[in-house]
PDB file of C-alpha atoms and ligand atoms in Angstrom:
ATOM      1  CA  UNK A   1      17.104   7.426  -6.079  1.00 49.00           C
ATOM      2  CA  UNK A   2      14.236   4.787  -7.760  1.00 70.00           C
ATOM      3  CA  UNK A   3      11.551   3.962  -4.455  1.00 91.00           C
ATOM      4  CA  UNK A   4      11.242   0.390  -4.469  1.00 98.00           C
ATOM      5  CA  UNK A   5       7.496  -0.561  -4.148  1.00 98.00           C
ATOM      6  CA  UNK A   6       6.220  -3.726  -2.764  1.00 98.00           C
ATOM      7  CA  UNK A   7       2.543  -4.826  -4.554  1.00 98.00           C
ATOM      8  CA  UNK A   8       0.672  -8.044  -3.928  1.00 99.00           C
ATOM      9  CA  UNK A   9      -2.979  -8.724  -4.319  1.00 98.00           C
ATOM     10  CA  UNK A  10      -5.687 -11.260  -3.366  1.00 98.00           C
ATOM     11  CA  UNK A  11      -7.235 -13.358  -6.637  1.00 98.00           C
ATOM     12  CA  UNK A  12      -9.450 -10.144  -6.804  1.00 98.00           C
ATOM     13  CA  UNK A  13      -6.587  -7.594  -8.301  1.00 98.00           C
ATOM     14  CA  UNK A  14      -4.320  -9.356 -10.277  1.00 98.00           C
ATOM     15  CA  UNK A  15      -4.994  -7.135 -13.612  1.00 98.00           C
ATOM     16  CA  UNK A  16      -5.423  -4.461 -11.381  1.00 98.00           C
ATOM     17  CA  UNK A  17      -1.893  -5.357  -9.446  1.00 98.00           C
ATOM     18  CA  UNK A  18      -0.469  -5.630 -12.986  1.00 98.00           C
ATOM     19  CA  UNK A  19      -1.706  -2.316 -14.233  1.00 98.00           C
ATOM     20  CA  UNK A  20      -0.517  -0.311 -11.326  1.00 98.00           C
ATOM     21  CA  UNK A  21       2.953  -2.016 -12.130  1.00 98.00           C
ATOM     22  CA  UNK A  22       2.893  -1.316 -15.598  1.00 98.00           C
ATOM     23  CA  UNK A  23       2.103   2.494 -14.624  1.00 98.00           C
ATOM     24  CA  UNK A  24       4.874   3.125 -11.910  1.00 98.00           C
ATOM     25  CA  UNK A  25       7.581   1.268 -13.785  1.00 98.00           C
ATOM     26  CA  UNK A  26       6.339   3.707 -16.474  1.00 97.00           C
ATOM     27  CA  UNK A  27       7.334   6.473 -13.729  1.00 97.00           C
ATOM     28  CA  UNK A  28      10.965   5.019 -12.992  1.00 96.00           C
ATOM     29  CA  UNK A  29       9.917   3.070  -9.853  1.00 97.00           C
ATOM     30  CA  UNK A  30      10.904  -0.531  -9.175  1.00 98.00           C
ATOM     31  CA  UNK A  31       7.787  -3.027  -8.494  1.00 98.00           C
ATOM     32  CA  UNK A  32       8.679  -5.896  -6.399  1.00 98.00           C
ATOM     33  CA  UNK A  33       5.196  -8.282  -7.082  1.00 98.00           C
ATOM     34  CA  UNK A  34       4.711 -10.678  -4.965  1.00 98.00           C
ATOM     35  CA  UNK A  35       1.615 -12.555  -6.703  1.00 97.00           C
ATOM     36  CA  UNK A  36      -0.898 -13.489  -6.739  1.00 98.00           C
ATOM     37  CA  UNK A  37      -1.083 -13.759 -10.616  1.00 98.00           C
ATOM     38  CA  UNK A  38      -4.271 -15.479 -11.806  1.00 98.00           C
ATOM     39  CA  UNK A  39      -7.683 -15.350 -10.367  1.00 97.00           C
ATOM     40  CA  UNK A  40      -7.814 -18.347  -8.644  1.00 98.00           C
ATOM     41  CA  UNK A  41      -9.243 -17.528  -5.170  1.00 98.00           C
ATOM     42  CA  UNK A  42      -6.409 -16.961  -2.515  1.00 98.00           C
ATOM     43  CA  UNK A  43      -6.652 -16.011   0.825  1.00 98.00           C
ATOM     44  CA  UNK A  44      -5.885 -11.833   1.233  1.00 98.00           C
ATOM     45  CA  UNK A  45      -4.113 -12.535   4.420  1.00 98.00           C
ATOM     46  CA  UNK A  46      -1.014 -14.428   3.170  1.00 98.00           C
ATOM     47  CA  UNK A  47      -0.445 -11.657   0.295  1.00 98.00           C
ATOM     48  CA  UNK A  48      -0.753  -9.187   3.075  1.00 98.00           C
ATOM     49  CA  UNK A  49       1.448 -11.189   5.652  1.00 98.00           C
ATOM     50  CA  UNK A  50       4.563 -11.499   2.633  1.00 98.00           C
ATOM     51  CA  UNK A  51       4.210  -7.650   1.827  1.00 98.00           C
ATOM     52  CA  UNK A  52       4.473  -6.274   4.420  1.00 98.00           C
ATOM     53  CA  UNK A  53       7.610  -8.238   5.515  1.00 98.00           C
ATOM     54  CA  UNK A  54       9.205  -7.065   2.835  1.00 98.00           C
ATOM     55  CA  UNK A  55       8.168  -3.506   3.636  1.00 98.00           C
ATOM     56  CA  UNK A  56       9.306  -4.389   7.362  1.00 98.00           C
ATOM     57  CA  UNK A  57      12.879  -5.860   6.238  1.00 98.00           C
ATOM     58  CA  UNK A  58      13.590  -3.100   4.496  1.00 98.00           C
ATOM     59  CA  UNK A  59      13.339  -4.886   0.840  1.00 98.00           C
ATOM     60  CA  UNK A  60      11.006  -2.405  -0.169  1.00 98.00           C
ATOM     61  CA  UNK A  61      10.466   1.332   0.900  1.00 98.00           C
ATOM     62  CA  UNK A  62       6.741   1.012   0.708  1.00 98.00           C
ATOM     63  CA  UNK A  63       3.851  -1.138  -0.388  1.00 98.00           C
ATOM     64  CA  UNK A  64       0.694  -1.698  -2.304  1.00 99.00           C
ATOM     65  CA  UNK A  65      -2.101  -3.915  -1.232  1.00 99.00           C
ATOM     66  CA  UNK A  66      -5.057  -4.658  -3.551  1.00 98.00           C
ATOM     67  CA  UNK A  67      -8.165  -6.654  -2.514  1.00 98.00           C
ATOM     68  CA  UNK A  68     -11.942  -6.214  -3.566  1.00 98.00           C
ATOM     69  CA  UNK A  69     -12.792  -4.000  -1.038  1.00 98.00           C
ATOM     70  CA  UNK A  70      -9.173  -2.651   0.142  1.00 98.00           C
ATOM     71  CA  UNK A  71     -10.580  -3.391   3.666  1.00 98.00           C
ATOM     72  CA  UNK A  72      -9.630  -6.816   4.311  1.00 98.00           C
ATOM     73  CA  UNK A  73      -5.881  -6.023   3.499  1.00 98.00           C
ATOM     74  CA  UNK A  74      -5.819  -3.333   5.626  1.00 98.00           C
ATOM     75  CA  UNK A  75      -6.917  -5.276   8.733  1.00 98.00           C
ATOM     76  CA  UNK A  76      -4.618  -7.789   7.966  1.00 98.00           C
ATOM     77  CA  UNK A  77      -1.318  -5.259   7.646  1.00 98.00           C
ATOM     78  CA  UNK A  78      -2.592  -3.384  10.599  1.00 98.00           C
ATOM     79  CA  UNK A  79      -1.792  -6.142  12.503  1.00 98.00           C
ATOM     80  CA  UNK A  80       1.853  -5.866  11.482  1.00 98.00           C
ATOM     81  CA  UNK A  81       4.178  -4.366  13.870  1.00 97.00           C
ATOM     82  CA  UNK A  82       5.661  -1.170  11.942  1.00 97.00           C
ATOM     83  CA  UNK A  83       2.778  -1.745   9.369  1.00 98.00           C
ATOM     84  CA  UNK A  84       0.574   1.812   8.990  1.00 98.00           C
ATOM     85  CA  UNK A  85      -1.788   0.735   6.440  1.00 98.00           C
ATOM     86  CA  UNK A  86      -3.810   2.970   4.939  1.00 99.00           C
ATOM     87  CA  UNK A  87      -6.922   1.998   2.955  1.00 99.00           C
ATOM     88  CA  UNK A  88      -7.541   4.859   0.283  1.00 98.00           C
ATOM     89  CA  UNK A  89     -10.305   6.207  -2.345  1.00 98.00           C
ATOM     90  CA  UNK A  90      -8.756   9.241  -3.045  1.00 98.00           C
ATOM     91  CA  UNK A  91      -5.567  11.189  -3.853  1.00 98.00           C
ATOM     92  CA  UNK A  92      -5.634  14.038  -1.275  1.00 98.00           C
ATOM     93  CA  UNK A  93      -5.984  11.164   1.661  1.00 98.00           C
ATOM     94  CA  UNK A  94      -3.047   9.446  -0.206  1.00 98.00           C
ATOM     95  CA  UNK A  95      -0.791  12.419  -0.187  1.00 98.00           C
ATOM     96  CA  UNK A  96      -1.758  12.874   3.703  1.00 98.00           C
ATOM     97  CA  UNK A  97      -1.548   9.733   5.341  1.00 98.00           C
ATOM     98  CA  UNK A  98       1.934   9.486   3.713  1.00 98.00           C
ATOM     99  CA  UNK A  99       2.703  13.272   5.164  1.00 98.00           C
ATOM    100  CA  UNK A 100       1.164  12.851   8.287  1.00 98.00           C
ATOM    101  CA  UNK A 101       0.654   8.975   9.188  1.00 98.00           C
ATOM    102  CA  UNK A 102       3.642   8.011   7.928  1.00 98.00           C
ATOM    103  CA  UNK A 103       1.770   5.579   6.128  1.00 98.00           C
ATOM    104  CA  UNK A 104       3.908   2.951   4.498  1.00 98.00           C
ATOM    105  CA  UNK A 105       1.423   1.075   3.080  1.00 98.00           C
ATOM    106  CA  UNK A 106      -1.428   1.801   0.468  1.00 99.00           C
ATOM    107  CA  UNK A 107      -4.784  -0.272   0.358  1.00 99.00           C
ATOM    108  CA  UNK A 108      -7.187  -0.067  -2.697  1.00 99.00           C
ATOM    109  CA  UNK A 109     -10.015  -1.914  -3.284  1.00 98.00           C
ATOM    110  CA  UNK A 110     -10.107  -3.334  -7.018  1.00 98.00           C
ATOM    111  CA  UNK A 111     -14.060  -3.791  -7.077  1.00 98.00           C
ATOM    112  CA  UNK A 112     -14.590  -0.158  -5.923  1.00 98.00           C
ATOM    113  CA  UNK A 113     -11.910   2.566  -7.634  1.00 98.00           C
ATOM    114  CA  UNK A 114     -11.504   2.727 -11.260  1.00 98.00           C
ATOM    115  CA  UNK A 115      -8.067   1.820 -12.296  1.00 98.00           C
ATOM    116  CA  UNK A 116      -7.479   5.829 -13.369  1.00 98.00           C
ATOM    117  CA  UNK A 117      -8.531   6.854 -10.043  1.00 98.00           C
ATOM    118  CA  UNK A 118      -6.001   4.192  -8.623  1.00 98.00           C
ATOM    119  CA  UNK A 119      -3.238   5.633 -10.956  1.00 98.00           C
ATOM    120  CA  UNK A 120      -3.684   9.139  -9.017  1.00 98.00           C
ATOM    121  CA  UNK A 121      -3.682   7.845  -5.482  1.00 98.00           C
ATOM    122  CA  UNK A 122      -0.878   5.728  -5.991  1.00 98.00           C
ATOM    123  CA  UNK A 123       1.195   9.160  -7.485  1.00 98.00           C
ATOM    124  CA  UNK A 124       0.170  10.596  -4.628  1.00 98.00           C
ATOM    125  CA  UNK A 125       1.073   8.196  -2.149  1.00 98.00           C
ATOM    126  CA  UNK A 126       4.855   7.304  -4.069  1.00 98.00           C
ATOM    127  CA  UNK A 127       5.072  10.579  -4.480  1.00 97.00           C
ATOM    128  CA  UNK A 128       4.668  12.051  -0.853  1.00 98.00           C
ATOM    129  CA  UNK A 129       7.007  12.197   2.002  1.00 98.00           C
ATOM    130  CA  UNK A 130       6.219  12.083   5.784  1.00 98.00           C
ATOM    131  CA  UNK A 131       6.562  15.468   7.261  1.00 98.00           C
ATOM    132  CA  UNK A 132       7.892  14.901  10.991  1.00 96.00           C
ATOM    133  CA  UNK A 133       7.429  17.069  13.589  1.00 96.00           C
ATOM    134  CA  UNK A 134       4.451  17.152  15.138  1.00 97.00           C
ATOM    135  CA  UNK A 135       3.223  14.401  13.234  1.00 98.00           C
ATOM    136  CA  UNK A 136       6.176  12.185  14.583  1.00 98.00           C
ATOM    137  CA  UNK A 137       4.937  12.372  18.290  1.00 97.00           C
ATOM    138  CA  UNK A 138       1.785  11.109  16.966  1.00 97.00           C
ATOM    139  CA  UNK A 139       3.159   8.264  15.003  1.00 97.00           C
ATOM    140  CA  UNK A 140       5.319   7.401  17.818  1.00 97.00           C
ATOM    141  CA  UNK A 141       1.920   7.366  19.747  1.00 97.00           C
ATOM    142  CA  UNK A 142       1.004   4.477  17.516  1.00 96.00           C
ATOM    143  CA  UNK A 143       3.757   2.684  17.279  1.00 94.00           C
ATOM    144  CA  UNK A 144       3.708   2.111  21.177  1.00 95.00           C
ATOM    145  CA  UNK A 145      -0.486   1.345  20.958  1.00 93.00           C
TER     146      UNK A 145
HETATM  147  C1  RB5 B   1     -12.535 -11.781  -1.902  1.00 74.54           C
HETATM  148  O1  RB5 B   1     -13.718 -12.249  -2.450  1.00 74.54           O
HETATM  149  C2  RB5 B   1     -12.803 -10.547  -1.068  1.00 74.54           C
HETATM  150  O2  RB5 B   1     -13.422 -10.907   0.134  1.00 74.54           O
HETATM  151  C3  RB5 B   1     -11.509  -9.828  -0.792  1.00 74.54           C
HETATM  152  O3  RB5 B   1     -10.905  -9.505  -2.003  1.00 74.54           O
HETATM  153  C4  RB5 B   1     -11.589  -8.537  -0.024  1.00 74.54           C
HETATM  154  O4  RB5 B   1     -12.510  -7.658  -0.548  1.00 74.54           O
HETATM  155  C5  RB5 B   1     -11.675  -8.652   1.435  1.00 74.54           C
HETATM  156  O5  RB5 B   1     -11.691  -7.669   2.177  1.00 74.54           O
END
């Protein structure tokens, strides 16, 4: 079955946002975008507040958060009860935060990682599954913090 992916972005990533859409609808997944869509400066904490509700709901399996840095969108989603945000620069820490964080949220930061480098940690994070067992004890850990 498709993954449903959440993606949203701050005025910094909308081309970016759209790319990364373009590429994993490309792959078979479903993108659910929730804005923003033109560069008119927004503030990153709303974007990240309406993802990851619709990660939390259930509406999507996992999400994508772009800002300039990838920082500020990972501090806000962190805040997010069930929220494991991970803000990443490369594909081998996408592939393990998914296997061992249970991360169910990617980060990038649109004014730091080229858009081909984006394509691979984004394939890496989709395409990754959490691997339980030890790793649940820890995530369990965090989800009582
Ligand atoms: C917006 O200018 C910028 O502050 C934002 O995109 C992000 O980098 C914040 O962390």
């Amino acid at each position: 079955m498709s993954k449903i992916i959440a993606i949203a972005s701050d005025h910094a990533g909308p081309a970016y946002k759209k790319a990364i859409i373009e590429h994993l609808t490309a792959l078979g997944y479903t993108c659910i975008n929730l804005g923003t869509d033109t560069e008119e400066s927004v503030d990153y904490p709303v974007y990240a507040d309406k993802l990851c509700k619709a990660v939390t709901s259930g509406e999507a399996e996992l999400g994508i958060l772009v800002c300039g840095t990838g920082i500020g969108m990972s501090i806000a989603a962190n805040k997010h009860k069930g929220i494991r945000a991970a803000l990443c620069g490369d594909p081998v820490s996408a592939a393990l935060t998914r296997q061992h964080n249970n991360a169910n949220v990617l980060c990038m930061g649109a004014r730091i990682i080229g858009l081909e480098t984006a394509f691979a940690i984004t394939d890496a994070f989709v395409g990754s599954e959490f691997l339980g067992g030890r790793h649940q004890r820890r995530v369990d850990m965090l989800e009582s913090l």
